[in-house]
XYZ file of N, CA and C in Angstrom:
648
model
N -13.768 -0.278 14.245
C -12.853 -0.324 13.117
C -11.516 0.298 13.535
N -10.202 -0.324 13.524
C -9.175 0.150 13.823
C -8.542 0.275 12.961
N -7.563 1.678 13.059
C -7.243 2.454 11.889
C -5.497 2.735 11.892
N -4.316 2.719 11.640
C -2.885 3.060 12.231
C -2.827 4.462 11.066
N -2.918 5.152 11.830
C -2.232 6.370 11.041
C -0.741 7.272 11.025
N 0.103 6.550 9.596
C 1.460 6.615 10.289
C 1.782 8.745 9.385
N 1.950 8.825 10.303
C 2.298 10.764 10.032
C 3.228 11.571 10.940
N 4.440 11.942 10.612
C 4.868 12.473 11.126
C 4.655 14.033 11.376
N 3.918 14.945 10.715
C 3.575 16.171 11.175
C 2.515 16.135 12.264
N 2.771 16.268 13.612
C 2.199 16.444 14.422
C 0.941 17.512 14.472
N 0.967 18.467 14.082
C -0.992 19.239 13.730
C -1.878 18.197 12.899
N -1.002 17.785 11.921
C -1.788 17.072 11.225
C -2.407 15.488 11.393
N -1.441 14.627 12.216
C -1.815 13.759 12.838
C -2.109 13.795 14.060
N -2.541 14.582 14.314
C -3.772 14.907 15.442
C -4.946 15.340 14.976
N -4.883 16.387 14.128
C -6.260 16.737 13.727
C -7.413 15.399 13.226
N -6.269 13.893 12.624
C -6.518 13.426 11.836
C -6.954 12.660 13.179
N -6.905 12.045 13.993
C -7.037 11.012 15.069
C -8.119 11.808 15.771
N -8.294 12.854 15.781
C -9.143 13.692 16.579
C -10.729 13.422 16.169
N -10.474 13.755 14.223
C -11.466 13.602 13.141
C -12.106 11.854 13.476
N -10.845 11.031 13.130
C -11.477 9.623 13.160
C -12.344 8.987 14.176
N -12.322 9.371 15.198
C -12.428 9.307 16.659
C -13.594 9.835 16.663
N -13.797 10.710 16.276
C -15.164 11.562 16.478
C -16.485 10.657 15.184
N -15.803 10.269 14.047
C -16.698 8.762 13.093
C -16.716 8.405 13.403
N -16.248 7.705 15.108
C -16.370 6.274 15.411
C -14.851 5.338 15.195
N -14.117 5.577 14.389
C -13.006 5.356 14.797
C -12.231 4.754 15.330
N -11.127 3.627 15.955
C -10.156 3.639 16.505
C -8.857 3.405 16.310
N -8.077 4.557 16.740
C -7.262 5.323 16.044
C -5.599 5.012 17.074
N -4.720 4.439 16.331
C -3.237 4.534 16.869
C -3.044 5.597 15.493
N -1.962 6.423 16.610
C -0.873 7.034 15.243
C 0.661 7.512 16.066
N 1.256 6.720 14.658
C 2.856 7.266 14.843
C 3.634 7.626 13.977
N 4.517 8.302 14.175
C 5.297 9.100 13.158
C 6.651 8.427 12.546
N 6.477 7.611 12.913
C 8.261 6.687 11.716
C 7.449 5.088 11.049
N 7.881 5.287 10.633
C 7.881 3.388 9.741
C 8.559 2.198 11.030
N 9.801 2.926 11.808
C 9.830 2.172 13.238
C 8.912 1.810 13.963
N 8.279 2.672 14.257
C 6.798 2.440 14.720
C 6.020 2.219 14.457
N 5.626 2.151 13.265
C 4.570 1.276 12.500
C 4.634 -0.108 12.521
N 5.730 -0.534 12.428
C 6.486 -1.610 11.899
C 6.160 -2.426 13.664
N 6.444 -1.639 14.971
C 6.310 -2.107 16.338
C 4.472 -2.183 16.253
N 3.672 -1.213 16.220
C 2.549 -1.341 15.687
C 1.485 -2.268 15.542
N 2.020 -2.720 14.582
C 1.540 -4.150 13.298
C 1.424 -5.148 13.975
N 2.220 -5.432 15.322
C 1.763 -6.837 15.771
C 0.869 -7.156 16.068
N -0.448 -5.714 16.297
C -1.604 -6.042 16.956
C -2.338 -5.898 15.336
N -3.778 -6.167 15.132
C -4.450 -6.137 13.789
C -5.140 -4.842 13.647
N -5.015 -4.425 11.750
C -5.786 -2.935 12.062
C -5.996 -3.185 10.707
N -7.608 -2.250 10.544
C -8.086 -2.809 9.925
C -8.057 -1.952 8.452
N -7.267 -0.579 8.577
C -6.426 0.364 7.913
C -5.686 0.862 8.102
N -4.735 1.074 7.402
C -3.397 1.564 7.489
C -3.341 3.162 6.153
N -3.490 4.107 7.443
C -3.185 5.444 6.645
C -1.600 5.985 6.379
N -1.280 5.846 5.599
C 0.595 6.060 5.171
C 1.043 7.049 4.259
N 1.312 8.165 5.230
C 2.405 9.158 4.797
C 3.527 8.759 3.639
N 3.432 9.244 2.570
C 4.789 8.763 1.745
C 6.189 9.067 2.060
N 6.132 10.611 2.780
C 7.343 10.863 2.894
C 7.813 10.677 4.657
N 8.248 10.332 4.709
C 8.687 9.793 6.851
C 10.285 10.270 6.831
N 10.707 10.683 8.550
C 11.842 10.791 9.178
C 12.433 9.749 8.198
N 11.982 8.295 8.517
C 13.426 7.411 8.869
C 12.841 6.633 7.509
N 12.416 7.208 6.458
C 12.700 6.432 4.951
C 10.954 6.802 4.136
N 10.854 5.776 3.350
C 9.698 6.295 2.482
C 8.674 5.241 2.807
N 7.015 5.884 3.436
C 6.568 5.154 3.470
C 5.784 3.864 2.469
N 5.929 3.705 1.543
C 5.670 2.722 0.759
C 6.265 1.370 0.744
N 7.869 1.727 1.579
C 8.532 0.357 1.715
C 7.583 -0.388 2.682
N 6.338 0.065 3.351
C 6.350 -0.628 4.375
C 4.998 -1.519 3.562
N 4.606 -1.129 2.540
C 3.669 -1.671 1.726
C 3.512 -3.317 1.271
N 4.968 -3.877 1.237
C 4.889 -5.254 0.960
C 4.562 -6.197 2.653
N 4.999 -5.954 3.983
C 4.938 -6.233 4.907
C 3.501 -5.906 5.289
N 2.792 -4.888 4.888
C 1.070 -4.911 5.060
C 0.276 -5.773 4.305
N 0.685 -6.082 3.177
C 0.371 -7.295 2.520
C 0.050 -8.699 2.809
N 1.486 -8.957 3.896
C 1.313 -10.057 4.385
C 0.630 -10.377 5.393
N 0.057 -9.721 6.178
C -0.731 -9.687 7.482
C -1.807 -9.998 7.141
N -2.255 -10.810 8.303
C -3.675 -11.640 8.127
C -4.461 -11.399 9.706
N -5.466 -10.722 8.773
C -6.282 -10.219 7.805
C -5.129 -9.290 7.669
N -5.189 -8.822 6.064
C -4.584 -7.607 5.212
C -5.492 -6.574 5.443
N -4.825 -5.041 5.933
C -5.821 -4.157 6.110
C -5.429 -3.420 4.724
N -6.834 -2.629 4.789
C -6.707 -2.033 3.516
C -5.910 -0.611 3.760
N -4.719 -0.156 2.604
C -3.905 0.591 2.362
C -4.490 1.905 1.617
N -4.297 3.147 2.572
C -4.188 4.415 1.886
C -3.062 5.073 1.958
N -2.386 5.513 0.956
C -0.926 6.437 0.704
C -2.095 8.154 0.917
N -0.941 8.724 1.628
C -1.535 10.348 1.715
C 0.221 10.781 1.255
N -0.301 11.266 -0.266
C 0.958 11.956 -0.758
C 0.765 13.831 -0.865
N 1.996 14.525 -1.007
C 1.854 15.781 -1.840
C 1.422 16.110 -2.486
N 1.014 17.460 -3.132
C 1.043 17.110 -4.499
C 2.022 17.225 -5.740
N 1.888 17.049 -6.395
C 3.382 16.528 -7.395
C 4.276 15.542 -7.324
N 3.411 14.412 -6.023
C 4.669 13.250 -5.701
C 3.728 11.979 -6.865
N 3.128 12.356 -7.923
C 2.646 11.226 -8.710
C 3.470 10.471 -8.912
N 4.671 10.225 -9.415
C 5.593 8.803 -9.485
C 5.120 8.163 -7.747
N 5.476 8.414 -7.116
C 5.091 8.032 -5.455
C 3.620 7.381 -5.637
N 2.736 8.101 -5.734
C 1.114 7.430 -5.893
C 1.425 6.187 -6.602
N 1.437 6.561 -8.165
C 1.449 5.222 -8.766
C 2.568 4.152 -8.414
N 3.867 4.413 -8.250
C 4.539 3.120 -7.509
C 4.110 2.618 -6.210
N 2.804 3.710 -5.555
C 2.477 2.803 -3.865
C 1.672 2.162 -4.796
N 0.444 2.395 -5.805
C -0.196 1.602 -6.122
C 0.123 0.297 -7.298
N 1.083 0.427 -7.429
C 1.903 -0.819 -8.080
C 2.419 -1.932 -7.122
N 2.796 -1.890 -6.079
C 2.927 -1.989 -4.727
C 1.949 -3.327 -4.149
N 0.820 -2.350 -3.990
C -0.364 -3.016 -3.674
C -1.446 -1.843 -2.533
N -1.109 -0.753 -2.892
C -1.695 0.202 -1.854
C -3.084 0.393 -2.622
N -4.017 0.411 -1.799
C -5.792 0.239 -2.318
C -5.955 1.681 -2.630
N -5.896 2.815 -1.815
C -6.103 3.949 -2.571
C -4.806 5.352 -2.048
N -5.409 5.927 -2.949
C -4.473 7.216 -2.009
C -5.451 8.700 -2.156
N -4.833 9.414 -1.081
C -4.876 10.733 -0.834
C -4.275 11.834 -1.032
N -4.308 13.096 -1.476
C -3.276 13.644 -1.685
C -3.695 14.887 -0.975
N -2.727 15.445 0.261
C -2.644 16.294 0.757
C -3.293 17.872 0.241
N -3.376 18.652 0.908
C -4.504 18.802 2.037
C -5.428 17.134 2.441
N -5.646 16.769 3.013
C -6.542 15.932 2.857
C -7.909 16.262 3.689
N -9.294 16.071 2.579
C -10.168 16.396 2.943
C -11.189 15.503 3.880
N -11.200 15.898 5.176
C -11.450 14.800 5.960
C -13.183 14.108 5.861
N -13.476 14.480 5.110
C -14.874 13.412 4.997
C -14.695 12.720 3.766
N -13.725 13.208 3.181
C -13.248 12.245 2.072
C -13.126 10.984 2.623
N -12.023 10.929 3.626
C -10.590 9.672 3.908
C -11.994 8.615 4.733
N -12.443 9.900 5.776
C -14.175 8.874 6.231
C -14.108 7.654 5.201
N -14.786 8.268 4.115
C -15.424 7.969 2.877
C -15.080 6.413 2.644
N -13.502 6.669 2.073
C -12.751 6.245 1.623
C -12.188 4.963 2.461
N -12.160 5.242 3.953
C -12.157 4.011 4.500
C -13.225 3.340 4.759
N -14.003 4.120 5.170
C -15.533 2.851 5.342
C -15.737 2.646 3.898
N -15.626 2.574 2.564
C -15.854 2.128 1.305
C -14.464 0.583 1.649
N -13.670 1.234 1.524
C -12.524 -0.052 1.605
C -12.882 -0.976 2.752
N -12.939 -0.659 3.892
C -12.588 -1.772 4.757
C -13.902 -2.911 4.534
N -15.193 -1.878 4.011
C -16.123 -2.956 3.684
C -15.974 -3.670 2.380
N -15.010 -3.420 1.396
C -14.618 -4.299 0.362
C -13.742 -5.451 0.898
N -12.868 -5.137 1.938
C -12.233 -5.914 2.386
C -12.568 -7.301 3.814
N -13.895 -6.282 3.737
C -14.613 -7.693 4.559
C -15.707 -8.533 3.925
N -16.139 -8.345 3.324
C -16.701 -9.147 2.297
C -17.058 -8.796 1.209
N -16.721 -9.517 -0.236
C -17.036 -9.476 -1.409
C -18.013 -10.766 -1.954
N -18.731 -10.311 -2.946
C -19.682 -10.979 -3.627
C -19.643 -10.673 -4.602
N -19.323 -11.760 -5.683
C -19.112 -11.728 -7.538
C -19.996 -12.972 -8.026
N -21.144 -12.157 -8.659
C -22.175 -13.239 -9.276
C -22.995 -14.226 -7.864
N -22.405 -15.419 -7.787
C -23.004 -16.847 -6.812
C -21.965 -17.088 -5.921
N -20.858 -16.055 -6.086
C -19.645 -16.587 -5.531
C -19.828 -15.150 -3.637
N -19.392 -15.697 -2.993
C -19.248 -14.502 -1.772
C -18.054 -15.192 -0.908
N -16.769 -14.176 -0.397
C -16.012 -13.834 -0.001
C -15.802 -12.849 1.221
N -16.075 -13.475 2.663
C -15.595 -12.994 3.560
C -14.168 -13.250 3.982
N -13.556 -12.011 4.076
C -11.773 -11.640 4.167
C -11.505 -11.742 5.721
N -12.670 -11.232 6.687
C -12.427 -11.676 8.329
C -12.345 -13.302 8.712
N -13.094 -14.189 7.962
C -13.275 -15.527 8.336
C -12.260 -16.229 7.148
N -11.795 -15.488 6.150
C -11.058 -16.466 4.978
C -11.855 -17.278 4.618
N -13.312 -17.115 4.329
C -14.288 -18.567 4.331
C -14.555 -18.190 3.045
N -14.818 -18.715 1.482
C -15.958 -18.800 0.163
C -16.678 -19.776 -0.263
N -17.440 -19.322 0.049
C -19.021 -19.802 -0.602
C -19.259 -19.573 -2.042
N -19.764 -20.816 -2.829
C -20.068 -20.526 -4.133
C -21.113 -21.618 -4.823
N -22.226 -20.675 -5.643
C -23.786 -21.238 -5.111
C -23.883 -22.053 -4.113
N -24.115 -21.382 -2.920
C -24.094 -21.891 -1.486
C -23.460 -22.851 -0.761
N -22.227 -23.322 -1.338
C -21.301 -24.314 -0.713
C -20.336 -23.903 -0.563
N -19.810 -24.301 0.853
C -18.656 -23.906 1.319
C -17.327 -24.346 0.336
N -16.195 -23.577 -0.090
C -15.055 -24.487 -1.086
C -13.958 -24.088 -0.146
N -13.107 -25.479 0.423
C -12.171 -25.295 0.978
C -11.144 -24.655 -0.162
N -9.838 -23.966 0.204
C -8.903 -23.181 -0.518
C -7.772 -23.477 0.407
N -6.445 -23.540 -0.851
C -5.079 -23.055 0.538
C -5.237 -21.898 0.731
N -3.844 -21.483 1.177
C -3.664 -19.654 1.485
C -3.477 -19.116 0.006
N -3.237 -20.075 -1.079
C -2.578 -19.288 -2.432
C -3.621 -19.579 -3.433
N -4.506 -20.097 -3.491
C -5.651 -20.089 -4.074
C -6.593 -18.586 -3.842
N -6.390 -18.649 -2.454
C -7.663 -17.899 -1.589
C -6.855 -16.071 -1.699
N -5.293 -16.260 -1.952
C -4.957 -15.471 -2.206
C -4.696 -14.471 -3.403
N -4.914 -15.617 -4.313
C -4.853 -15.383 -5.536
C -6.518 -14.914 -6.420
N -6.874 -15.178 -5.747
C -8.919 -15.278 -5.529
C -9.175 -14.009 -5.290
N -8.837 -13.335 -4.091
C -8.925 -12.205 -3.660
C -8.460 -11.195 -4.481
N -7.229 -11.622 -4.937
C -6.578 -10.294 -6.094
C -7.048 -9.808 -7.785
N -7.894 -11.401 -8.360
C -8.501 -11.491 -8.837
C -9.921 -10.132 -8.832
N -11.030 -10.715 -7.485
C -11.857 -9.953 -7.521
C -11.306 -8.277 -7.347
N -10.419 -8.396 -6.980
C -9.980 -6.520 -6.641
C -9.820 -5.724 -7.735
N -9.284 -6.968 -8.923
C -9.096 -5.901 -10.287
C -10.107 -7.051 -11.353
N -11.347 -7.324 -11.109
C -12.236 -7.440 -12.226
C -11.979 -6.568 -13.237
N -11.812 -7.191 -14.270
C -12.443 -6.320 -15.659
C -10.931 -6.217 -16.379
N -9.654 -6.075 -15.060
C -8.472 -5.652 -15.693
C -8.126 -7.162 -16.245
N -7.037 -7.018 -17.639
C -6.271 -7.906 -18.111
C -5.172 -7.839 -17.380
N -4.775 -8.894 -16.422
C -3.337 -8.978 -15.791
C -2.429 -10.126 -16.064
N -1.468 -9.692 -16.525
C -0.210 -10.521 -17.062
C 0.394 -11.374 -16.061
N 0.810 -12.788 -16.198
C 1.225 -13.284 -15.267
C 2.277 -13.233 -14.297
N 2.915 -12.455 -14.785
C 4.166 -11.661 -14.072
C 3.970 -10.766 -12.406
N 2.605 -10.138 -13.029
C 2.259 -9.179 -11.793
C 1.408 -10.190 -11.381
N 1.185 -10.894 -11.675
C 0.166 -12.121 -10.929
C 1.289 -12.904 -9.334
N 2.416 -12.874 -10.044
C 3.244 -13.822 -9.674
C 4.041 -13.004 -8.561
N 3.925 -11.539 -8.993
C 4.959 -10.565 -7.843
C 3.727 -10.165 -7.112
N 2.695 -9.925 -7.456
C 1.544 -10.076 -6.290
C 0.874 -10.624 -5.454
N 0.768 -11.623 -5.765
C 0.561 -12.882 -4.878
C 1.618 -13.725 -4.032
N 2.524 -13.598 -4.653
C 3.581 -14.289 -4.383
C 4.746 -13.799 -3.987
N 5.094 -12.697 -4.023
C 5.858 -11.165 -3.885
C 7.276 -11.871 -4.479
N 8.049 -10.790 -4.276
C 9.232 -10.452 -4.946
C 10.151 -11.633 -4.881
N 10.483 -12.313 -3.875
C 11.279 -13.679 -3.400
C 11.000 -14.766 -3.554
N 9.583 -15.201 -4.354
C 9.344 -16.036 -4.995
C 10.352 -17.051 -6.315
N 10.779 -17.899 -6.053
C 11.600 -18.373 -7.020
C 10.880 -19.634 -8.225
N 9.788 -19.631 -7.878
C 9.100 -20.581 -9.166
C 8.925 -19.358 -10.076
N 8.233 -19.832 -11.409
C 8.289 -19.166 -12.489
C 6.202 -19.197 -12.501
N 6.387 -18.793 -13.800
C 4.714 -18.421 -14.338
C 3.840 -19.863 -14.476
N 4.637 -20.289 -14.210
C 3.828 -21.897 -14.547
C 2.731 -21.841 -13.303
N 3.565 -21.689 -12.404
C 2.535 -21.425 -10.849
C 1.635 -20.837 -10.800
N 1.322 -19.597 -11.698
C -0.159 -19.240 -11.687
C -0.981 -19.942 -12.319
N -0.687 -19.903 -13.614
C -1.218 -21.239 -14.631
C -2.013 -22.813 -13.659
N -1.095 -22.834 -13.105
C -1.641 -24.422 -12.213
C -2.555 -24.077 -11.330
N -2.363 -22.595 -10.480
C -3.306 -22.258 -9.081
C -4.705 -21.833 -9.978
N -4.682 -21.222 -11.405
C -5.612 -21.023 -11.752
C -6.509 -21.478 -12.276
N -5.842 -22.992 -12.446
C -6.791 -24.319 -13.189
C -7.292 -24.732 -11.479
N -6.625 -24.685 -10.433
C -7.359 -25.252 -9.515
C -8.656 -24.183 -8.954
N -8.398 -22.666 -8.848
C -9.921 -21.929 -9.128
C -10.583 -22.500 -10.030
N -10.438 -22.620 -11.119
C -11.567 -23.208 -11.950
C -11.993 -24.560 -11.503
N -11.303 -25.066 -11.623
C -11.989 -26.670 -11.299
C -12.647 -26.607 -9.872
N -12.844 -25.782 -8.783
C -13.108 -25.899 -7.494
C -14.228 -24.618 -7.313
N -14.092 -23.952 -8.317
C -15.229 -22.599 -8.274
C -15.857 -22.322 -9.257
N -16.730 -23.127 -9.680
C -18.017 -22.771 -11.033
C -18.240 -21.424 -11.136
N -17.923 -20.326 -10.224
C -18.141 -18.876 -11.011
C -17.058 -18.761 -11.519
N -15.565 -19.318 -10.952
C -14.891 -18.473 -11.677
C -14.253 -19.555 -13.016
N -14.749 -20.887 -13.240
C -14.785 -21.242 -14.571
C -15.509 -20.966 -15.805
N -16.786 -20.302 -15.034
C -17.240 -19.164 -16.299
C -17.088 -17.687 -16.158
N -16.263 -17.103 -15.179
C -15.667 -15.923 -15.607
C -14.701 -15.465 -15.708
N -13.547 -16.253 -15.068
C -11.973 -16.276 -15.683
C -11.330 -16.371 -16.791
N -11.433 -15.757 -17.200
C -10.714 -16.069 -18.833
C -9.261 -15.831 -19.001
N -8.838 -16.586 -19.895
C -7.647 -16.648 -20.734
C -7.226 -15.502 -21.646
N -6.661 -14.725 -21.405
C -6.170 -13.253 -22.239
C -4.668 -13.653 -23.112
N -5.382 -14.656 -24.387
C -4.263 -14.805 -25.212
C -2.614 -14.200 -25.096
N -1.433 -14.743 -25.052
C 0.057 -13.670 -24.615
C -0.022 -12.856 -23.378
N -0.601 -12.678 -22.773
C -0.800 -11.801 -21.592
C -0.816 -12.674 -20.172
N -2.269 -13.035 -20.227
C -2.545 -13.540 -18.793
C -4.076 -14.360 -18.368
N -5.055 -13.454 -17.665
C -6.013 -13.943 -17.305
C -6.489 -12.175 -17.228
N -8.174 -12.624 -17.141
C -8.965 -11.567 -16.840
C -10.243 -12.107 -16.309
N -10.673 -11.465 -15.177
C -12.174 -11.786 -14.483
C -13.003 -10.992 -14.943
N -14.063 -11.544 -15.918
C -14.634 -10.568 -16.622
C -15.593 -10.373 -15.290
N -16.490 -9.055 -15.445
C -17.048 -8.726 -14.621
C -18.860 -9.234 -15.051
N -19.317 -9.486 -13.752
C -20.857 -9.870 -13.661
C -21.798 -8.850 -14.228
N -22.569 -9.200 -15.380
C -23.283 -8.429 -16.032
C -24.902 -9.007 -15.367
């Protein structure tokens, strides 16, 4: 499992590479968003991110982890008292965060919980491996584009939540997107029509959006 841990306090991003390494681990770490950013060309399968960095804030680097395929899963390690910071990384799209001291059998924890959400999910008949981009649903393979399969994925991550099409549209589709809401609307009639779980568990959230109710 490969891990980028971007930290600029040197005791601490060592102790932290020292720790990972010793779970099993494998561990790059660097101290700017420059280097993260040089980094990234190779695949990792978490990305541990300092909020505050030398050369800017790490959360900008949050939409560019997004796009990488496979997407590794995102932990923010903030202060404490930087809560506006937490919740805008996790508005963002950052999977969890930490908040300094950080307790190291926690972050363990916390990444082997994520990276195995992020390699395969299973909702009801439906299963989702994120290494192969492949879904199966009651046992047949369903071809997907990238924006179906992307939109699929974001879906299962927030079961249960009501999400408005707006954040549908800056999440999937990020910020430079120039179609409007109609585009989810259409990608989400093609989940349904192409995935029998999620035409009986996608629902329509009257003025709002959509919601994946969750498998009882």
């Amino acid at each position: 499992m490969n891990v980028l841990v971007v930290e600029d306090e040197p005791k601490l991003a060592d102790g932290l590479a020292r720790f990972l390494t010793y779970a099993g681990f494998h561990v790059s770490v660097v101290g700017t968003l420059a280097e993260a950013k040089r980094q990234l060309e190779q695949p990792f399968d978490a990305v541990l991110l300092d909020v505050r960095l030398p050369d800017g804030e790490g959360w900008t680097l949050i939409p560019k982890l997004k796009t990488l395929k496979p997407r590794p899963a995102i932990i923010l390690a903030t202060a404490r008292g930087e809560a506006d910071d937490r919740v805008f990384g996790l508005e963002l799209g950052a999977d969890d965060y930490l908040v300094k001291p950080i307790v190291l059998k926690e972050l363990e924890i916390r990444l082997k919980r994520l990276v195995k959400q992020t390699d395969e999910i299973s909702f009801g008949d439906m299963m989702v491996d994120a290494r192969s981009r492949t879904v199966t649903d009651h046992g047949q393979a369903i071809r997907m584009t990238n924006k179906e399969y992307e939109l699929l994925l974001f879906f299962l991550k927030h079961s249960g939540e009501a999400l408005d099409r707006n954040r549908l549209l800056d999440e999937v589709w990020d910020y430079t997107f120039a179609g409007d809401t109609r585009t989810v609307d259409t990608h989400v009639k093609q989940l349904r029509d192409k995935l029998p779980t999620m035409k009986r568990y996608l629902k329509t959230v009257h003025r709002v959006g959509y919601r994946l109710e969750e498998v009882r």
